[in-house]
Amino acid sequence: MRKCVRCGLPETHARIGPDGLCTTCRRTPPPDHRAMKRRVERALRNAERVLLALSGGLDSLAALALTVRHVDEVVAVTVDTGSLHPEAWRRCALARRVTEVEWTVAGDTDNFVRLFRDRLRRNLSPCGPCSRMIRRRLRKLARETDADLIVTGHELPHGDRVLMPGDPPILRAMCGRTERERRELVREELGIDVPKLAGYTSNCVVLPFATALHPDPYGPELERLAAMARYGYIDPEDVTRIAEPPTPDLLRRLLGEAGPWLPPELKRTLEEVLNRLTSGSDPGPGNGEPRTSEPSSDASRGRSKAAG
């Protein structure tokens, strides 16, 4: 099967011309990664105090590694959604020891768990609402800590604006950096290797279950991954592989690894999803949207497990 040489979309999903490019890639100019990197580094140099979102995944660790090169005052915050894999917690703790930045765990875990339960039971992606909840908490914490910039590990699959306006603004620190560059940055600065859990995620346990529930593995998720390849963030040959839904065996393994660290309600929800997938029962209504991605007892649970 022919695939677009730039974004990896198969010919069953996009019209591919004699030049090997799909229609979208042909009309999309190549990104200027050097210019994006310059804008990111300029924003970091101009910041006095940064609040950095640290989730233990590849992108947030790379953002931390880059930020400490340019900013003296960095406060790393892990929003405890209840969905982080124990290895992600371990990497957060290790990165904090290596960089010696201030690290705090915050969140309203019960609200995130309710969100995951309600969305997964309706076969809807929780990623968009979860990201918005995290951003609201980051902005609140940034104002409380007098940070003049929020830094996240996001890249920019669409457009070239590296700063999201707001009070304070949010810097997408991985704009212009390929996955290979991020891995090198994390190894060089932190001495950490970051394997993937499933698909594209290296920290979230919920995302593979949401991906498995999607009725069309070549739907919106494939388009999102193709956009990332189009802008040079992942390799084109990886697009269809990453878009494939995880198998029940993989989900079962993730539950076994993360189960003791997950909030009980979230663990039950993921067990329900796995049972629905393996029993062949109707997963529910179709997915209605593309997928993407304050101290509490749950937060201290995650932090203590990570430190151990």
PDB file of C-alpha atoms in Angstrom:
ATOM      1  CA  MET A   1       0.000   0.000   0.000  1.00  0.00           C
ATOM      2  CA  ARG A   2       1.321   3.433  -0.941  1.00  0.00           C
ATOM      3  CA  LYS A   3       1.770   5.994   1.807  1.00  0.00           C
ATOM      4  CA  CYS A   4       2.512   9.688   1.748  1.00  0.00           C
ATOM      5  CA  VAL A   5       6.279  10.046   2.049  1.00  0.00           C
ATOM      6  CA  ARG A   6       5.944  13.063   4.348  1.00  0.00           C
ATOM      7  CA  CYS A   7       3.038  12.313   6.714  1.00  0.00           C
ATOM      8  CA  GLY A   8       2.597   8.551   6.364  1.00  0.00           C
ATOM      9  CA  LEU A   9      -1.118   8.593   5.485  1.00  0.00           C
ATOM     10  CA  PRO A  10      -2.049   5.472   3.479  1.00  0.00           C
ATOM     11  CA  GLU A  11      -3.653   5.804   0.054  1.00  0.00           C
ATOM     12  CA  THR A  12      -6.884   4.381   1.498  1.00  0.00           C
ATOM     13  CA  HIS A  13      -7.117   7.553   3.570  1.00  0.00           C
ATOM     14  CA  ALA A  14      -5.682  10.245   1.299  1.00  0.00           C
ATOM     15  CA  ARG A  15      -5.099  10.825  -2.394  1.00  0.00           C
ATOM     16  CA  ILE A  16      -1.388  10.487  -3.120  1.00  0.00           C
ATOM     17  CA  GLY A  17       0.117  12.102  -6.199  1.00  0.00           C
ATOM     18  CA  PRO A  18       2.976  10.983  -8.454  1.00  0.00           C
ATOM     19  CA  ASP A  19       5.385  12.925  -6.229  1.00  0.00           C
ATOM     20  CA  GLY A  20       4.490  10.668  -3.284  1.00  0.00           C
ATOM     21  CA  LEU A  21       2.735  13.446  -1.359  1.00  0.00           C
ATOM     22  CA  CYS A  22      -0.878  13.570  -0.208  1.00  0.00           C
ATOM     23  CA  THR A  23      -2.993  16.624  -1.031  1.00  0.00           C
ATOM     24  CA  THR A  24      -2.572  18.162   2.429  1.00  0.00           C
ATOM     25  CA  CYS A  25       1.211  17.804   2.454  1.00  0.00           C
ATOM     26  CA  ARG A  26       1.483  19.251  -1.040  1.00  0.00           C
ATOM     27  CA  ARG A  27      -0.190  22.483   0.055  1.00  0.00           C
ATOM     28  CA  THR A  28       1.502  22.673   3.486  1.00  0.00           C
ATOM     29  CA  PRO A  29       4.937  24.333   3.507  1.00  0.00           C
ATOM     30  CA  PRO A  30       7.676  22.594   5.502  1.00  0.00           C
ATOM     31  CA  PRO A  31       7.995  23.915   9.065  1.00  0.00           C
ATOM     32  CA  ASP A  32      10.884  26.164  10.037  1.00  0.00           C
ATOM     33  CA  HIS A  33      12.142  24.213  13.042  1.00  0.00           C
ATOM     34  CA  ARG A  34      15.128  26.489  13.563  1.00  0.00           C
ATOM     35  CA  ALA A  35      12.919  29.557  13.845  1.00  0.00           C
ATOM     36  CA  MET A  36      10.592  27.791  16.290  1.00  0.00           C
ATOM     37  CA  LYS A  37      13.521  26.691  18.457  1.00  0.00           C
ATOM     38  CA  ARG A  38      14.835  30.267  18.509  1.00  0.00           C
ATOM     39  CA  ARG A  39      11.437  31.587  19.629  1.00  0.00           C
ATOM     40  CA  VAL A  40      11.211  28.966  22.382  1.00  0.00           C
ATOM     41  CA  GLU A  41      14.698  29.687  23.700  1.00  0.00           C
ATOM     42  CA  ARG A  42      14.118  33.459  23.530  1.00  0.00           C
ATOM     43  CA  ALA A  43      10.961  33.092  25.629  1.00  0.00           C
ATOM     44  CA  LEU A  44      12.864  31.015  28.192  1.00  0.00           C
ATOM     45  CA  ARG A  45      15.736  33.507  28.417  1.00  0.00           C
ATOM     46  CA  ASN A  46      13.252  36.336  28.978  1.00  0.00           C
ATOM     47  CA  ALA A  47      11.500  34.506  31.829  1.00  0.00           C
ATOM     48  CA  GLU A  48      12.466  35.089  35.455  1.00  0.00           C
ATOM     49  CA  ARG A  49      10.389  32.409  37.175  1.00  0.00           C
ATOM     50  CA  VAL A  50       8.894  29.431  35.343  1.00  0.00           C
ATOM     51  CA  LEU A  51       6.186  26.966  36.311  1.00  0.00           C
ATOM     52  CA  LEU A  52       6.876  23.741  34.413  1.00  0.00           C
ATOM     53  CA  ALA A  53       4.290  20.993  33.916  1.00  0.00           C
ATOM     54  CA  LEU A  54       6.070  17.709  34.686  1.00  0.00           C
ATOM     55  CA  SER A  55       4.225  14.469  33.940  1.00  0.00           C
ATOM     56  CA  GLY A  56       7.116  12.021  33.685  1.00  0.00           C
ATOM     57  CA  GLY A  57       6.595  11.512  29.959  1.00  0.00           C
ATOM     58  CA  LEU A  58       9.203  12.121  27.282  1.00  0.00           C
ATOM     59  CA  ASP A  59       7.947  15.561  26.268  1.00  0.00           C
ATOM     60  CA  SER A  60       7.695  17.089  29.745  1.00  0.00           C
ATOM     61  CA  LEU A  61      11.093  15.682  30.729  1.00  0.00           C
ATOM     62  CA  ALA A  62      12.619  17.175  27.581  1.00  0.00           C
ATOM     63  CA  ALA A  63      10.937  20.497  28.396  1.00  0.00           C
ATOM     64  CA  LEU A  64      12.488  20.388  31.874  1.00  0.00           C
ATOM     65  CA  ALA A  65      15.916  19.533  30.454  1.00  0.00           C
ATOM     66  CA  LEU A  66      15.706  22.494  28.065  1.00  0.00           C
ATOM     67  CA  THR A  67      14.276  24.922  30.613  1.00  0.00           C
ATOM     68  CA  VAL A  68      16.975  24.424  33.243  1.00  0.00           C
ATOM     69  CA  ARG A  69      19.555  25.405  30.614  1.00  0.00           C
ATOM     70  CA  HIS A  70      18.040  28.897  30.361  1.00  0.00           C
ATOM     71  CA  VAL A  71      16.106  29.663  33.567  1.00  0.00           C
ATOM     72  CA  ASP A  72      17.388  29.800  37.146  1.00  0.00           C
ATOM     73  CA  GLU A  73      14.041  29.730  38.969  1.00  0.00           C
ATOM     74  CA  VAL A  74      12.011  26.688  37.914  1.00  0.00           C
ATOM     75  CA  VAL A  75       9.092  25.191  39.820  1.00  0.00           C
ATOM     76  CA  ALA A  76       8.048  21.790  38.463  1.00  0.00           C
ATOM     77  CA  VAL A  77       4.423  20.792  39.071  1.00  0.00           C
ATOM     78  CA  THR A  78       2.880  17.376  38.522  1.00  0.00           C
ATOM     79  CA  VAL A  79      -0.902  17.545  38.303  1.00  0.00           C
ATOM     80  CA  ASP A  80      -2.035  14.236  39.784  1.00  0.00           C
ATOM     81  CA  THR A  81      -4.858  13.119  37.520  1.00  0.00           C
ATOM     82  CA  GLY A  82      -4.692   9.607  38.934  1.00  0.00           C
ATOM     83  CA  SER A  83      -3.739   8.260  35.509  1.00  0.00           C
ATOM     84  CA  LEU A  84       0.063   8.398  35.599  1.00  0.00           C
ATOM     85  CA  HIS A  85       1.980   5.142  35.300  1.00  0.00           C
ATOM     86  CA  PRO A  86       4.233   4.397  38.313  1.00  0.00           C
ATOM     87  CA  GLU A  87       7.282   4.634  36.042  1.00  0.00           C
ATOM     88  CA  ALA A  88       6.240   8.200  35.179  1.00  0.00           C
ATOM     89  CA  TRP A  89       6.222   9.053  38.891  1.00  0.00           C
ATOM     90  CA  ARG A  90       9.655   7.470  39.269  1.00  0.00           C
ATOM     91  CA  ARG A  91      11.032   9.542  36.378  1.00  0.00           C
ATOM     92  CA  CYS A  92       9.590  12.738  37.899  1.00  0.00           C
ATOM     93  CA  ALA A  93      11.362  12.011  41.180  1.00  0.00           C
ATOM     94  CA  LEU A  94      14.620  11.162  39.402  1.00  0.00           C
ATOM     95  CA  ALA A  95      14.488  14.315  37.250  1.00  0.00           C
ATOM     96  CA  ARG A  96      13.904  16.431  40.332  1.00  0.00           C
ATOM     97  CA  ARG A  97      16.976  14.916  42.037  1.00  0.00           C
ATOM     98  CA  VAL A  98      19.149  15.476  38.966  1.00  0.00           C
ATOM     99  CA  THR A  99      18.061  19.076  38.327  1.00  0.00           C
ATOM    100  CA  GLU A 100      17.443  20.071  41.979  1.00  0.00           C
ATOM    101  CA  VAL A 101      14.417  22.116  40.942  1.00  0.00           C
ATOM    102  CA  GLU A 102      11.516  22.646  43.304  1.00  0.00           C
ATOM    103  CA  TRP A 103       8.873  19.962  42.663  1.00  0.00           C
ATOM    104  CA  THR A 104       5.309  19.871  43.923  1.00  0.00           C
ATOM    105  CA  VAL A 105       2.356  17.570  43.292  1.00  0.00           C
ATOM    106  CA  ALA A 106      -1.045  19.169  42.842  1.00  0.00           C
ATOM    107  CA  GLY A 107      -4.434  18.187  41.604  1.00  0.00           C
ATOM    108  CA  ASP A 108      -8.043  17.445  42.276  1.00  0.00           C
ATOM    109  CA  THR A 109      -7.738  13.746  41.592  1.00  0.00           C
ATOM    110  CA  ASP A 110     -11.360  12.804  42.281  1.00  0.00           C
ATOM    111  CA  ASN A 111     -12.616  15.193  39.585  1.00  0.00           C
ATOM    112  CA  PHE A 112     -10.208  13.737  37.031  1.00  0.00           C
ATOM    113  CA  VAL A 113     -11.239  10.193  37.932  1.00  0.00           C
ATOM    114  CA  ARG A 114     -14.916  11.118  37.490  1.00  0.00           C
ATOM    115  CA  LEU A 115     -14.076  12.638  34.119  1.00  0.00           C
ATOM    116  CA  PHE A 116     -12.306   9.465  32.973  1.00  0.00           C
ATOM    117  CA  ARG A 117     -15.168   7.269  34.193  1.00  0.00           C
ATOM    118  CA  ASP A 118     -17.898   9.338  32.553  1.00  0.00           C
ATOM    119  CA  ARG A 119     -16.113   9.758  29.234  1.00  0.00           C
ATOM    120  CA  LEU A 120     -14.939   6.157  28.884  1.00  0.00           C
ATOM    121  CA  ARG A 121     -18.366   4.777  29.751  1.00  0.00           C
ATOM    122  CA  ARG A 122     -19.774   6.846  26.882  1.00  0.00           C
ATOM    123  CA  ASN A 123     -16.919   5.860  24.561  1.00  0.00           C
ATOM    124  CA  LEU A 124     -15.702   9.457  24.408  1.00  0.00           C
ATOM    125  CA  SER A 125     -12.114  10.598  24.624  1.00  0.00           C
ATOM    126  CA  PRO A 126     -11.216  12.190  27.969  1.00  0.00           C
ATOM    127  CA  CYS A 127      -8.036  13.776  26.571  1.00  0.00           C
ATOM    128  CA  GLY A 128      -9.378  17.195  25.568  1.00  0.00           C
ATOM    129  CA  PRO A 129     -11.319  17.877  28.786  1.00  0.00           C
ATOM    130  CA  CYS A 130      -8.438  16.513  30.873  1.00  0.00           C
ATOM    131  CA  SER A 131      -5.958  18.852  29.165  1.00  0.00           C
ATOM    132  CA  ARG A 132      -8.222  21.850  29.767  1.00  0.00           C
ATOM    133  CA  MET A 133      -8.576  20.970  33.460  1.00  0.00           C
ATOM    134  CA  ILE A 134      -4.803  20.689  33.776  1.00  0.00           C
ATOM    135  CA  ARG A 135      -4.265  24.066  32.072  1.00  0.00           C
ATOM    136  CA  ARG A 136      -6.689  25.768  34.468  1.00  0.00           C
ATOM    137  CA  ARG A 137      -4.803  24.358  37.453  1.00  0.00           C
ATOM    138  CA  LEU A 138      -1.450  25.369  35.993  1.00  0.00           C
ATOM    139  CA  ARG A 139      -2.579  28.962  35.463  1.00  0.00           C
ATOM    140  CA  LYS A 140      -3.912  29.141  39.025  1.00  0.00           C
ATOM    141  CA  LEU A 141      -0.689  27.725  40.452  1.00  0.00           C
ATOM    142  CA  ALA A 142       1.413  30.037  38.282  1.00  0.00           C
ATOM    143  CA  ARG A 143      -0.358  33.091  39.667  1.00  0.00           C
ATOM    144  CA  GLU A 144       0.019  31.774  43.230  1.00  0.00           C
ATOM    145  CA  THR A 145       3.769  31.240  42.770  1.00  0.00           C
ATOM    146  CA  ASP A 146       4.387  34.499  40.841  1.00  0.00           C
ATOM    147  CA  ALA A 147       5.589  32.644  37.755  1.00  0.00           C
ATOM    148  CA  ASP A 148       5.740  34.783  34.624  1.00  0.00           C
ATOM    149  CA  LEU A 149       5.699  31.805  32.235  1.00  0.00           C
ATOM    150  CA  ILE A 150       4.183  28.315  32.132  1.00  0.00           C
ATOM    151  CA  VAL A 151       6.206  25.720  30.223  1.00  0.00           C
ATOM    152  CA  THR A 152       4.749  22.486  28.847  1.00  0.00           C
ATOM    153  CA  GLY A 153       6.212  19.714  26.726  1.00  0.00           C
ATOM    154  CA  HIS A 154       3.749  20.192  23.893  1.00  0.00           C
ATOM    155  CA  GLU A 155       4.761  20.675  20.304  1.00  0.00           C
ATOM    156  CA  LEU A 156       2.811  22.479  17.627  1.00  0.00           C
ATOM    157  CA  PRO A 157       1.255  20.201  14.999  1.00  0.00           C
ATOM    158  CA  HIS A 158      -0.697  23.103  13.475  1.00  0.00           C
ATOM    159  CA  GLY A 159       0.632  26.593  12.771  1.00  0.00           C
ATOM    160  CA  ASP A 160       3.755  28.106  14.264  1.00  0.00           C
ATOM    161  CA  ARG A 161       2.717  30.008  17.400  1.00  0.00           C
ATOM    162  CA  VAL A 162       4.869  28.698  20.241  1.00  0.00           C
ATOM    163  CA  LEU A 163       3.266  30.893  22.926  1.00  0.00           C
ATOM    164  CA  MET A 164      -0.359  30.541  24.015  1.00  0.00           C
ATOM    165  CA  PRO A 165      -1.564  33.944  25.293  1.00  0.00           C
ATOM    166  CA  GLY A 166      -2.855  34.149  28.832  1.00  0.00           C
ATOM    167  CA  ASP A 167      -1.994  35.201  32.357  1.00  0.00           C
ATOM    168  CA  PRO A 168       0.699  33.973  32.353  1.00  0.00           C
ATOM    169  CA  PRO A 169       1.331  32.728  28.806  1.00  0.00           C
ATOM    170  CA  ILE A 170       2.030  29.056  28.104  1.00  0.00           C
ATOM    171  CA  LEU A 171       5.150  28.101  26.156  1.00  0.00           C
ATOM    172  CA  ARG A 172       5.032  24.935  24.049  1.00  0.00           C
ATOM    173  CA  ALA A 173       8.669  24.161  24.649  1.00  0.00           C
ATOM    174  CA  MET A 174       9.040  21.236  22.246  1.00  0.00           C
ATOM    175  CA  CYS A 175       8.078  23.196  19.146  1.00  0.00           C
ATOM    176  CA  GLY A 176      10.638  22.481  16.452  1.00  0.00           C
ATOM    177  CA  ARG A 177      12.186  19.456  18.182  1.00  0.00           C
ATOM    178  CA  THR A 178      11.806  15.965  16.763  1.00  0.00           C
ATOM    179  CA  GLU A 179      11.251  12.919  18.948  1.00  0.00           C
ATOM    180  CA  ARG A 180      14.853  11.903  18.361  1.00  0.00           C
ATOM    181  CA  GLU A 181      16.075  15.315  19.569  1.00  0.00           C
ATOM    182  CA  ARG A 182      13.880  15.082  22.665  1.00  0.00           C
ATOM    183  CA  ARG A 183      15.261  11.694  23.586  1.00  0.00           C
ATOM    184  CA  GLU A 184      18.822  12.959  23.178  1.00  0.00           C
ATOM    185  CA  LEU A 185      18.026  15.997  25.329  1.00  0.00           C
ATOM    186  CA  VAL A 186      16.594  13.859  28.138  1.00  0.00           C
ATOM    187  CA  ARG A 187      19.517  11.425  28.061  1.00  0.00           C
ATOM    188  CA  GLU A 188      22.105  14.209  27.977  1.00  0.00           C
ATOM    189  CA  GLU A 189      20.648  16.392  30.737  1.00  0.00           C
ATOM    190  CA  LEU A 190      18.835  13.872  32.941  1.00  0.00           C
ATOM    191  CA  GLY A 191      20.346  10.471  32.128  1.00  0.00           C
ATOM    192  CA  ILE A 192      16.879   8.974  31.623  1.00  0.00           C
ATOM    193  CA  ASP A 193      15.504   6.689  28.905  1.00  0.00           C
ATOM    194  CA  VAL A 194      11.752   6.914  28.318  1.00  0.00           C
ATOM    195  CA  PRO A 195      10.031   3.903  26.697  1.00  0.00           C
ATOM    196  CA  LYS A 196       6.510   4.183  25.335  1.00  0.00           C
ATOM    197  CA  LEU A 197       3.616   2.526  27.150  1.00  0.00           C
ATOM    198  CA  ALA A 198       1.434   2.165  24.056  1.00  0.00           C
ATOM    199  CA  GLY A 199       1.004   4.147  20.862  1.00  0.00           C
ATOM    200  CA  TYR A 200       2.444   7.607  21.444  1.00  0.00           C
ATOM    201  CA  THR A 201       2.097   7.907  25.224  1.00  0.00           C
ATOM    202  CA  SER A 202       4.900   7.247  27.688  1.00  0.00           C
ATOM    203  CA  ASN A 203       3.107   8.208  30.914  1.00  0.00           C
ATOM    204  CA  CYS A 204      -0.722   7.991  30.799  1.00  0.00           C
ATOM    205  CA  VAL A 205      -2.449   4.694  31.612  1.00  0.00           C
ATOM    206  CA  VAL A 206      -5.894   5.916  30.516  1.00  0.00           C
ATOM    207  CA  LEU A 207      -4.973   6.886  26.950  1.00  0.00           C
ATOM    208  CA  PRO A 208      -4.402   3.317  25.643  1.00  0.00           C
ATOM    209  CA  PHE A 209      -7.830   2.285  26.968  1.00  0.00           C
ATOM    210  CA  ALA A 210      -9.472   5.290  25.299  1.00  0.00           C
ATOM    211  CA  THR A 211      -7.668   4.431  22.061  1.00  0.00           C
ATOM    212  CA  ALA A 212      -8.858   0.815  22.215  1.00  0.00           C
ATOM    213  CA  LEU A 213     -12.477   1.955  22.567  1.00  0.00           C
ATOM    214  CA  HIS A 214     -12.392   4.069  19.422  1.00  0.00           C
ATOM    215  CA  PRO A 215     -14.432   2.362  16.686  1.00  0.00           C
ATOM    216  CA  ASP A 216     -12.163   3.515  13.855  1.00  0.00           C
ATOM    217  CA  PRO A 217      -8.395   3.135  14.339  1.00  0.00           C
ATOM    218  CA  TYR A 218      -7.900   5.030  11.075  1.00  0.00           C
ATOM    219  CA  GLY A 219     -10.114   7.969  12.045  1.00  0.00           C
ATOM    220  CA  PRO A 220      -9.245  11.227  13.844  1.00  0.00           C
ATOM    221  CA  GLU A 221      -6.253   9.714  15.655  1.00  0.00           C
ATOM    222  CA  LEU A 222      -4.559   8.891  12.360  1.00  0.00           C
ATOM    223  CA  GLU A 223      -5.116  12.462  11.143  1.00  0.00           C
ATOM    224  CA  ARG A 224      -3.554  13.857  14.322  1.00  0.00           C
ATOM    225  CA  LEU A 225      -0.526  11.588  14.005  1.00  0.00           C
ATOM    226  CA  ALA A 226      -0.175  12.451  10.321  1.00  0.00           C
ATOM    227  CA  ALA A 227      -0.106  16.135  11.263  1.00  0.00           C
ATOM    228  CA  MET A 228       2.700  15.420  13.728  1.00  0.00           C
ATOM    229  CA  ALA A 229       4.662  13.624  11.008  1.00  0.00           C
ATOM    230  CA  ARG A 230       3.901  16.420   8.532  1.00  0.00           C
ATOM    231  CA  TYR A 231       5.517  18.909  10.903  1.00  0.00           C
ATOM    232  CA  GLY A 232       8.474  16.636  11.577  1.00  0.00           C
ATOM    233  CA  TYR A 233       7.681  15.527  15.139  1.00  0.00           C
ATOM    234  CA  ILE A 234       7.456  11.779  14.440  1.00  0.00           C
ATOM    235  CA  ASP A 235       8.661   9.598  11.571  1.00  0.00           C
ATOM    236  CA  PRO A 236       6.148   8.990   8.728  1.00  0.00           C
ATOM    237  CA  GLU A 237       6.691   5.227   8.878  1.00  0.00           C
ATOM    238  CA  ASP A 238       5.494   5.221  12.512  1.00  0.00           C
ATOM    239  CA  VAL A 239       2.093   6.816  11.865  1.00  0.00           C
ATOM    240  CA  THR A 240      -0.047   3.771  11.078  1.00  0.00           C
ATOM    241  CA  ARG A 241       1.774   1.649  13.661  1.00  0.00           C
ATOM    242  CA  ILE A 242       1.093   4.132  16.460  1.00  0.00           C
ATOM    243  CA  ALA A 243      -2.534   4.542  15.362  1.00  0.00           C
ATOM    244  CA  GLU A 244      -3.276   0.840  15.771  1.00  0.00           C
ATOM    245  CA  PRO A 245      -5.399   0.287  18.903  1.00  0.00           C
ATOM    246  CA  PRO A 246      -3.636  -1.576  21.723  1.00  0.00           C
ATOM    247  CA  THR A 247      -4.470  -5.241  22.199  1.00  0.00           C
ATOM    248  CA  PRO A 248      -6.315  -6.579  25.268  1.00  0.00           C
ATOM    249  CA  ASP A 249      -3.089  -8.309  26.328  1.00  0.00           C
ATOM    250  CA  LEU A 250      -1.258  -4.981  26.380  1.00  0.00           C
ATOM    251  CA  LEU A 251      -4.080  -3.324  28.332  1.00  0.00           C
ATOM    252  CA  ARG A 252      -4.084  -6.217  30.790  1.00  0.00           C
ATOM    253  CA  ARG A 253      -0.332  -5.815  31.286  1.00  0.00           C
ATOM    254  CA  LEU A 254      -0.693  -2.061  31.901  1.00  0.00           C
ATOM    255  CA  LEU A 255      -3.387  -2.713  34.483  1.00  0.00           C
ATOM    256  CA  GLY A 256      -1.151  -5.220  36.207  1.00  0.00           C
ATOM    257  CA  GLU A 257       1.742  -2.740  36.323  1.00  0.00           C
ATOM    258  CA  ALA A 258      -0.218   0.340  37.352  1.00  0.00           C
ATOM    259  CA  GLY A 259      -3.167  -1.137  39.255  1.00  0.00           C
ATOM    260  CA  PRO A 260      -1.705  -0.835  42.790  1.00  0.00           C
ATOM    261  CA  TRP A 261      -0.968   2.872  42.170  1.00  0.00           C
ATOM    262  CA  LEU A 262      -4.270   3.844  40.533  1.00  0.00           C
ATOM    263  CA  PRO A 263      -7.220   5.300  42.458  1.00  0.00           C
ATOM    264  CA  PRO A 264      -9.640   2.385  43.077  1.00  0.00           C
ATOM    265  CA  GLU A 265     -12.461   3.989  41.082  1.00  0.00           C
ATOM    266  CA  LEU A 266     -10.209   4.509  38.066  1.00  0.00           C
ATOM    267  CA  LYS A 267      -8.924   0.950  38.278  1.00  0.00           C
ATOM    268  CA  ARG A 268     -12.521  -0.336  38.268  1.00  0.00           C
ATOM    269  CA  THR A 269     -13.329   1.846  35.257  1.00  0.00           C
ATOM    270  CA  LEU A 270     -10.379   0.492  33.274  1.00  0.00           C
ATOM    271  CA  GLU A 271     -11.295  -3.063  34.256  1.00  0.00           C
ATOM    272  CA  GLU A 272     -14.800  -2.398  32.898  1.00  0.00           C
ATOM    273  CA  VAL A 273     -13.320  -1.165  29.614  1.00  0.00           C
ATOM    274  CA  LEU A 274     -11.142  -4.259  29.332  1.00  0.00           C
ATOM    275  CA  ASN A 275     -14.110  -6.533  30.063  1.00  0.00           C
ATOM    276  CA  ARG A 276     -16.176  -4.806  27.378  1.00  0.00           C
ATOM    277  CA  LEU A 277     -13.386  -5.183  24.851  1.00  0.00           C
ATOM    278  CA  THR A 278     -12.726  -8.854  25.587  1.00  0.00           C
ATOM    279  CA  SER A 279     -16.395  -9.848  25.845  1.00  0.00           C
ATOM    280  CA  GLY A 280     -17.251  -8.297  22.483  1.00  0.00           C
ATOM    281  CA  SER A 281     -20.071  -6.214  23.964  1.00  0.00           C
ATOM    282  CA  ASP A 282     -21.075  -2.914  22.388  1.00  0.00           C
ATOM    283  CA  PRO A 283     -18.575  -0.306  23.629  1.00  0.00           C
ATOM    284  CA  GLY A 284     -21.248   2.375  23.609  1.00  0.00           C
ATOM    285  CA  PRO A 285     -22.020   5.354  21.403  1.00  0.00           C
ATOM    286  CA  GLY A 286     -19.514   6.388  18.778  1.00  0.00           C
ATOM    287  CA  ASN A 287     -16.722   8.720  19.662  1.00  0.00           C
ATOM    288  CA  GLY A 288     -17.965  12.261  19.377  1.00  0.00           C
ATOM    289  CA  GLU A 289     -14.637  14.050  19.073  1.00  0.00           C
ATOM    290  CA  PRO A 290     -11.043  13.520  17.995  1.00  0.00           C
ATOM    291  CA  ARG A 291      -8.666  11.890  20.467  1.00  0.00           C
ATOM    292  CA  THR A 292      -5.649  13.462  21.202  1.00  0.00           C
ATOM    293  CA  SER A 293      -2.625  14.111  25.289  1.00  0.00           C
ATOM    294  CA  GLU A 294      -4.041  21.128  45.292  1.00  0.00           C
ATOM    295  CA  PRO A 295      -2.408  18.616  47.466  1.00  0.00           C
ATOM    296  CA  SER A 296      -4.490  15.569  48.250  1.00  0.00           C
ATOM    297  CA  SER A 297      -4.114  12.124  49.738  1.00  0.00           C
ATOM    298  CA  ASP A 298      -4.024  10.700  46.204  1.00  0.00           C
ATOM    299  CA  ALA A 299      -1.254  13.120  45.271  1.00  0.00           C
ATOM    300  CA  SER A 300       0.843  12.169  48.282  1.00  0.00           C
ATOM    301  CA  ARG A 301       0.194   8.518  47.402  1.00  0.00           C
ATOM    302  CA  GLY A 302       1.685   9.022  43.951  1.00  0.00           C
ATOM    303  CA  ARG A 303       4.629  11.009  45.200  1.00  0.00           C
ATOM    304  CA  SER A 304       5.525   8.512  47.928  1.00  0.00           C
ATOM    305  CA  LYS A 305       5.337   5.598  45.494  1.00  0.00           C
ATOM    306  CA  ALA A 306       7.565   7.479  43.045  1.00  0.00           C
ATOM    307  CA  ALA A 307      10.142   8.250  45.686  1.00  0.00           C
ATOM    308  CA  GLY A 308      10.203   4.609  46.737  1.00  0.00           C
TER     309      GLY A 308
END
